[in-house]
XYZ file of N, CA, C and O in Angstrom:
428
model
N 1.119 -1.216 0.133
C 0.227 -0.024 0.089
C 0.877 1.073 0.028
O 1.534 1.513 0.538
N 0.181 2.198 -0.556
C 1.793 3.787 -1.311
C 0.847 4.869 -0.044
O -0.317 4.626 0.313
N 2.325 5.205 0.366
C 1.096 6.730 0.838
C 0.427 7.246 0.656
O -0.858 7.837 1.064
N 0.140 7.506 -1.103
C -1.279 8.419 -0.686
C -3.126 7.505 -0.660
O -3.477 8.004 -0.092
N -2.587 5.996 -1.039
C -3.824 4.932 -0.672
C -4.283 5.197 1.205
O -5.201 5.767 1.244
N -2.885 5.826 1.436
C -3.075 4.722 2.895
C -3.367 6.507 3.823
O -4.438 6.856 4.267
N -3.059 7.350 2.353
C -3.660 8.851 3.478
C -5.178 9.148 2.730
O -6.172 9.567 4.287
N -5.628 8.625 1.779
C -7.345 8.673 1.659
C -7.587 7.826 2.178
O -8.984 8.262 3.129
N -6.700 6.988 2.749
C -7.808 5.749 3.864
C -8.234 7.042 5.191
O -9.272 6.133 5.584
N -7.085 7.118 5.346
C -6.335 8.017 6.591
C -8.145 9.150 6.810
O -8.736 9.340 7.672
N -8.077 9.910 5.232
C -9.437 11.023 5.294
C -10.475 10.359 5.835
O -11.273 10.871 5.911
N -10.977 9.164 4.573
C -12.204 8.610 4.462
C -12.796 8.314 6.283
O -14.108 8.021 7.024
N -11.415 7.588 7.190
C -11.211 7.072 8.653
C -11.464 8.469 9.504
O -11.951 8.221 10.930
N -11.980 9.458 9.103
C -11.872 11.028 10.326
C -12.806 11.119 10.574
O -13.967 10.617 9.979
N -13.610 10.942 11.845
C -14.215 11.367 12.456
C -14.090 12.208 13.139
O -13.314 12.902 14.185
N -15.795 13.252 13.288
C -15.587 14.977 13.481
C -15.355 15.056 14.934
O -14.729 16.006 15.711
N -15.943 14.389 15.082
C -15.694 14.415 16.982
C -14.267 13.793 17.870
O -14.220 14.631 18.500
N -13.850 12.485 17.225
C -12.426 12.415 17.501
C -11.473 13.892 17.220
O -10.809 14.493 18.028
N -11.728 14.179 15.858
C -11.190 15.434 15.589
C -11.508 16.347 16.438
O -9.952 16.895 17.182
N -12.289 17.203 16.992
C -12.120 18.070 17.576
C -11.752 17.533 19.459
O -11.326 18.381 19.969
N -12.303 16.628 19.657
C -11.449 15.477 21.139
C -9.620 15.795 20.472
O -9.045 16.494 21.611
N -8.919 15.443 19.601
C -7.461 15.563 19.498
C -7.197 16.880 18.969
O -6.333 17.251 19.546
N -7.695 18.001 18.835
C -7.742 19.756 18.999
C -7.828 20.590 20.039
O -6.708 21.523 20.230
N -8.756 19.798 20.903
C -8.457 20.431 21.928
C -7.042 19.820 22.675
O -6.554 20.864 23.611
N -6.370 18.578 22.206
C -5.292 18.007 23.232
C -4.330 18.250 22.233
O -3.365 17.438 22.326
N -4.318 19.015 21.067
C -3.365 20.335 20.746
C -3.287 19.515 19.407
O -2.046 20.114 19.175
N -3.421 19.047 18.564
C -3.255 18.519 17.430
C -3.156 19.429 16.473
O -2.971 19.218 15.688
N -4.181 20.396 16.532
C -3.403 21.269 15.416
C -4.696 21.140 14.019
O -5.271 20.276 13.877
N -4.984 21.854 13.234
C -5.474 21.790 12.164
C -4.948 20.466 11.417
O -5.825 19.942 10.592
N -3.917 19.786 11.108
C -3.664 19.149 10.179
C -3.659 17.478 10.952
O -3.416 17.251 10.810
N -5.034 17.080 10.608
C -5.465 15.901 11.157
C -7.288 15.818 10.738
O -8.513 16.301 10.219
N -7.775 14.266 10.386
C -8.734 13.797 10.010
C -9.245 13.302 11.453
O -10.565 13.369 11.130
N -8.638 13.625 13.063
C -9.725 12.487 14.062
C -9.551 11.078 13.362
O -11.127 10.994 14.149
N -8.707 10.495 12.998
C -9.240 9.372 13.141
C -9.149 8.304 14.076
O -8.151 8.369 15.580
N -10.321 6.904 14.728
C -9.364 6.831 16.382
C -8.773 5.830 16.390
O -8.387 5.279 15.610
N -8.403 5.824 17.541
C -7.248 4.979 18.002
C -7.204 2.991 17.252
O -6.680 2.664 17.027
N -8.865 2.390 17.797
C -8.604 2.070 17.344
C -9.055 1.077 15.668
O -7.926 0.332 15.044
N -8.869 2.269 15.024
C -9.068 2.954 13.350
C -7.451 2.540 12.661
O -6.654 1.287 12.145
N -6.739 2.978 13.206
C -5.065 3.127 13.403
C -4.742 1.397 14.026
O -3.693 1.975 13.078
N -4.751 1.143 15.159
C -4.452 0.190 15.295
C -4.657 -1.189 13.660
O -3.440 -1.785 14.305
N -5.866 -1.210 13.318
C -5.947 -2.268 12.567
C -5.634 -1.550 11.335
O -4.905 -2.503 10.582
N -5.218 -0.150 10.760
C -4.749 -0.101 9.593
C -3.186 -0.451 9.447
O -2.228 -0.496 9.188
N -3.043 -0.384 11.074
C -1.105 -0.263 11.425
C -0.498 -1.927 11.131
O 0.026 -2.095 10.619
N -1.567 -3.036 11.560
C -1.760 -4.512 11.764
C -2.248 -4.316 10.070
O -1.448 -4.873 9.037
N -2.337 -4.033 8.599
C -3.034 -3.948 7.132
C -1.750 -3.887 6.751
O -2.079 -3.604 5.170
N -1.161 -2.527 7.037
C -0.278 -1.921 6.102
C 1.224 -2.810 6.609
O 1.553 -2.999 6.966
N 2.605 -2.426 5.137
C 3.533 -2.924 5.411
C 4.459 -2.258 6.386
O 4.410 -1.033 6.526
N 5.577 -3.593 7.183
C 5.693 -2.796 7.755
C 7.518 -2.507 7.408
O 8.225 -2.915 7.371
N 7.110 -1.280 7.184
C 8.318 -0.436 6.064
C 9.092 0.584 6.874
O 8.129 1.453 6.986
N 9.887 1.358 6.740
C 10.712 2.432 7.718
C 10.720 3.651 6.149
O 10.366 4.832 6.552
N 10.672 3.338 5.262
C 10.474 4.037 3.984
C 9.346 4.614 4.394
O 9.116 6.000 4.048
N 8.275 3.946 4.607
C 6.924 4.771 4.238
C 6.670 5.067 5.616
O 6.001 6.175 5.549
N 6.744 4.128 6.593
C 7.061 5.479 8.157
C 7.427 6.439 7.413
O 6.572 7.646 8.331
N 8.980 6.474 7.434
C 8.812 7.870 7.474
C 8.106 8.966 6.524
O 8.392 10.070 6.621
N 8.453 8.445 5.709
C 6.766 9.197 4.689
C 5.872 9.912 4.861
O 5.525 11.279 4.566
N 5.218 7.962 6.222
C 3.697 9.489 6.447
C 4.522 10.281 7.391
O 3.665 10.943 8.107
N 5.754 10.249 8.693
C 5.519 10.788 8.997
C 5.933 12.095 8.664
O 5.413 13.109 9.787
N 6.342 12.079 7.520
C 6.856 13.483 6.541
C 5.887 14.940 6.576
O 5.459 15.989 6.433
N 4.348 13.852 5.732
C 3.425 14.674 6.602
C 2.998 15.980 6.730
O 2.242 16.687 6.740
N 3.603 15.481 8.236
C 2.764 16.670 9.135
C 1.641 16.243 9.521
O 1.355 16.684 10.042
N -0.003 15.232 8.877
C -0.908 15.294 9.506
C -0.807 13.879 10.558
O 0.051 12.819 10.771
N -1.484 14.613 12.098
C -0.937 14.107 13.252
C -1.845 12.442 13.282
O -0.881 11.656 13.124
N -2.813 11.445 12.217
C -2.839 10.377 11.906
C -2.099 10.127 11.348
O -1.712 8.554 11.237
N -1.627 10.279 9.880
C 0.105 9.158 9.181
C 1.161 9.923 10.286
O 1.508 7.985 10.214
N 0.927 10.099 11.038
C 2.616 10.795 12.018
C 2.185 9.477 13.593
O 3.036 8.828 13.186
N 0.960 9.299 14.015
C 0.873 8.412 15.285
C 0.656 6.669 14.108
O 1.305 5.726 14.191
N 0.209 7.107 12.749
C 0.293 5.293 12.312
C 1.909 5.078 11.934
O 2.295 3.973 11.632
N 2.948 6.356 11.327
C 4.011 5.547 11.420
C 4.326 4.932 12.012
O 5.877 4.076 12.131
N 4.740 5.407 13.575
C 5.104 4.734 14.838
C 4.315 3.200 14.322
O 5.537 2.457 15.179
N 3.328 3.120 13.795
C 3.067 1.540 14.148
C 3.508 1.005 12.775
O 3.882 -0.059 12.882
N 3.800 1.657 11.270
C 4.636 0.826 10.180
C 6.182 0.728 10.300
O 6.871 0.314 9.603
N 6.862 1.732 11.073
C 7.807 1.791 11.206
C 8.549 0.024 12.058
O 7.748 -1.148 13.060
N 9.694 -0.096 11.640
C 10.235 -0.849 12.016
C 11.072 -1.058 13.116
O 11.657 0.055 12.331
N 11.200 -0.654 14.451
C 12.248 0.130 14.889
C 13.285 -0.702 14.948
O 14.350 -0.480 16.008
N 13.589 -2.193 15.022
C 14.855 -2.508 14.890
C 15.748 -2.842 14.553
O 17.466 -2.836 14.603
N 14.865 -0.920 13.041
C 16.744 -1.500 12.073
C 16.385 0.290 12.226
O 16.708 0.847 11.240
N 15.855 0.828 13.231
C 15.822 2.099 13.502
C 17.775 3.034 13.465
O 17.439 2.231 14.474
N 17.588 4.027 13.120
C 18.876 4.443 14.635
C 18.182 5.583 15.145
O 17.612 5.896 15.355
N 19.399 5.329 16.370
C 19.144 6.476 16.942
C 18.836 7.932 16.371
O 18.254 8.743 17.083
N 19.543 8.601 15.195
C 18.992 9.611 14.902
C 17.645 9.342 14.334
O 16.561 10.713 14.769
N 17.490 8.226 13.817
C 15.577 8.486 13.263
C 14.712 8.494 14.182
O 13.833 9.038 14.045
N 14.982 8.051 15.659
C 14.085 8.204 17.060
C 14.290 10.333 17.187
O 13.070 9.896 17.357
N 15.594 10.398 17.064
C 15.653 11.693 17.356
C 14.390 12.571 15.957
O 13.540 13.784 16.644
N 15.050 11.973 15.711
C 14.138 13.071 14.344
C 12.550 13.217 14.457
O 11.716 14.415 14.267
N 11.762 12.086 14.818
C 10.902 11.470 14.389
C 9.956 12.411 15.888
O 8.772 12.873 16.346
N 11.193 12.156 17.222
C 10.393 12.979 18.512
C 10.407 14.753 18.805
O 10.160 15.161 19.091
N 11.840 15.123 17.398
C 12.065 16.724 17.575
C 11.057 16.991 16.996
O 10.134 17.975 17.042
N 10.788 15.871 16.148
C 9.123 16.445 14.779
C 7.838 16.419 15.608
O 6.745 16.408 14.506
N 7.817 15.629 16.785
C 6.698 14.674 17.292
C 5.724 16.947 17.897
O 6.815 17.061 19.130
N 4.608 17.505 17.629
C 4.632 18.692 18.056
C 3.368 18.772 18.703
O 2.654 19.687 19.286
N 3.051 18.231 19.741
C 2.445 17.048 20.367
C 2.535 16.217 20.926
O 2.732 15.915 20.695
N 1.874 16.327 22.720
C 2.005 15.018 23.266
C 1.150 13.335 22.385
O 1.696 12.158 23.268
N 0.425 13.452 21.796
C -0.455 12.981 21.367
C 0.723 11.829 21.110
O 0.930 10.889 20.674
N 2.321 12.483 19.819
C 2.620 12.291 19.051
C 3.585 11.664 19.885
O 4.634 10.440 19.899
N 4.080 12.103 20.533
C 4.855 11.796 21.570
C 5.494 10.607 22.790
O 5.742 9.043 22.402
N 3.500 10.327 22.851
C 3.295 9.099 23.244
C 3.126 8.270 22.817
O 3.889 6.673 22.409
N 2.658 8.390 20.964
C 2.531 6.906 19.594
C 4.343 6.275 19.658
O 4.432 5.876 19.728
N 5.465 7.689 19.632
C 6.579 7.314 19.082
C 7.435 6.672 20.626
O 8.082 5.080 19.963
N 6.791 7.174 21.643
C 7.737 6.731 22.097
C 6.488 4.898 23.304
O 7.588 3.839 23.612
N 5.891 5.510 23.044
C 4.713 3.882 23.835
C 4.824 2.589 22.882
O 5.186 1.942 22.935
N 5.111 2.970 21.244
C 4.968 2.167 20.338
C 6.039 1.645 19.515
O 6.583 0.661 19.641
N 6.893 3.033 19.310
C 8.077 3.011 18.888
C 9.220 2.164 20.115
O 10.307 1.100 19.778
N 9.510 2.433 20.973
C 11.166 2.728 21.744
C 10.268 1.216 22.883
O 11.052 0.553 22.954
N 9.106 0.929 23.114
C 8.256 -0.107 23.260
C 8.802 -1.218 22.387
O 9.761 -2.379 23.193
N 9.296 -1.862 21.142
C 8.838 -2.833 20.189
C 10.415 -2.357 20.735
O 10.688 -3.463 20.151
N 11.717 -1.057 20.329
C 12.515 -1.067 20.270
C 13.081 -2.087 21.134
O 14.819 -2.293 20.875
N 13.373 -2.672 22.144
C 13.650 -2.942 23.406
C 13.450 -4.354 23.552
O 12.621 -5.021 23.540
């Protein structure tokens, strides 16, 4: 599955109630409001690939950035990769995604 197809799926999975909730918690305007259970299911369905994860993260879309933590293969990431993801985390939801998902799987 390519980035454009994933982004379209994320957009179609957005929920306005979830979006408002995320924005109240610092998500900003670049989000679709995809529920966590939908992100988890997508994370299982998409290929685990660090290039795909990086391209999703670089979109700046909150939902894609959270999904990138599920798509990444932490064992093959460098410290620089982790630091880049953490430095781009503009709200606590992203920090939680990166730390909770990636770092817990990396150890």
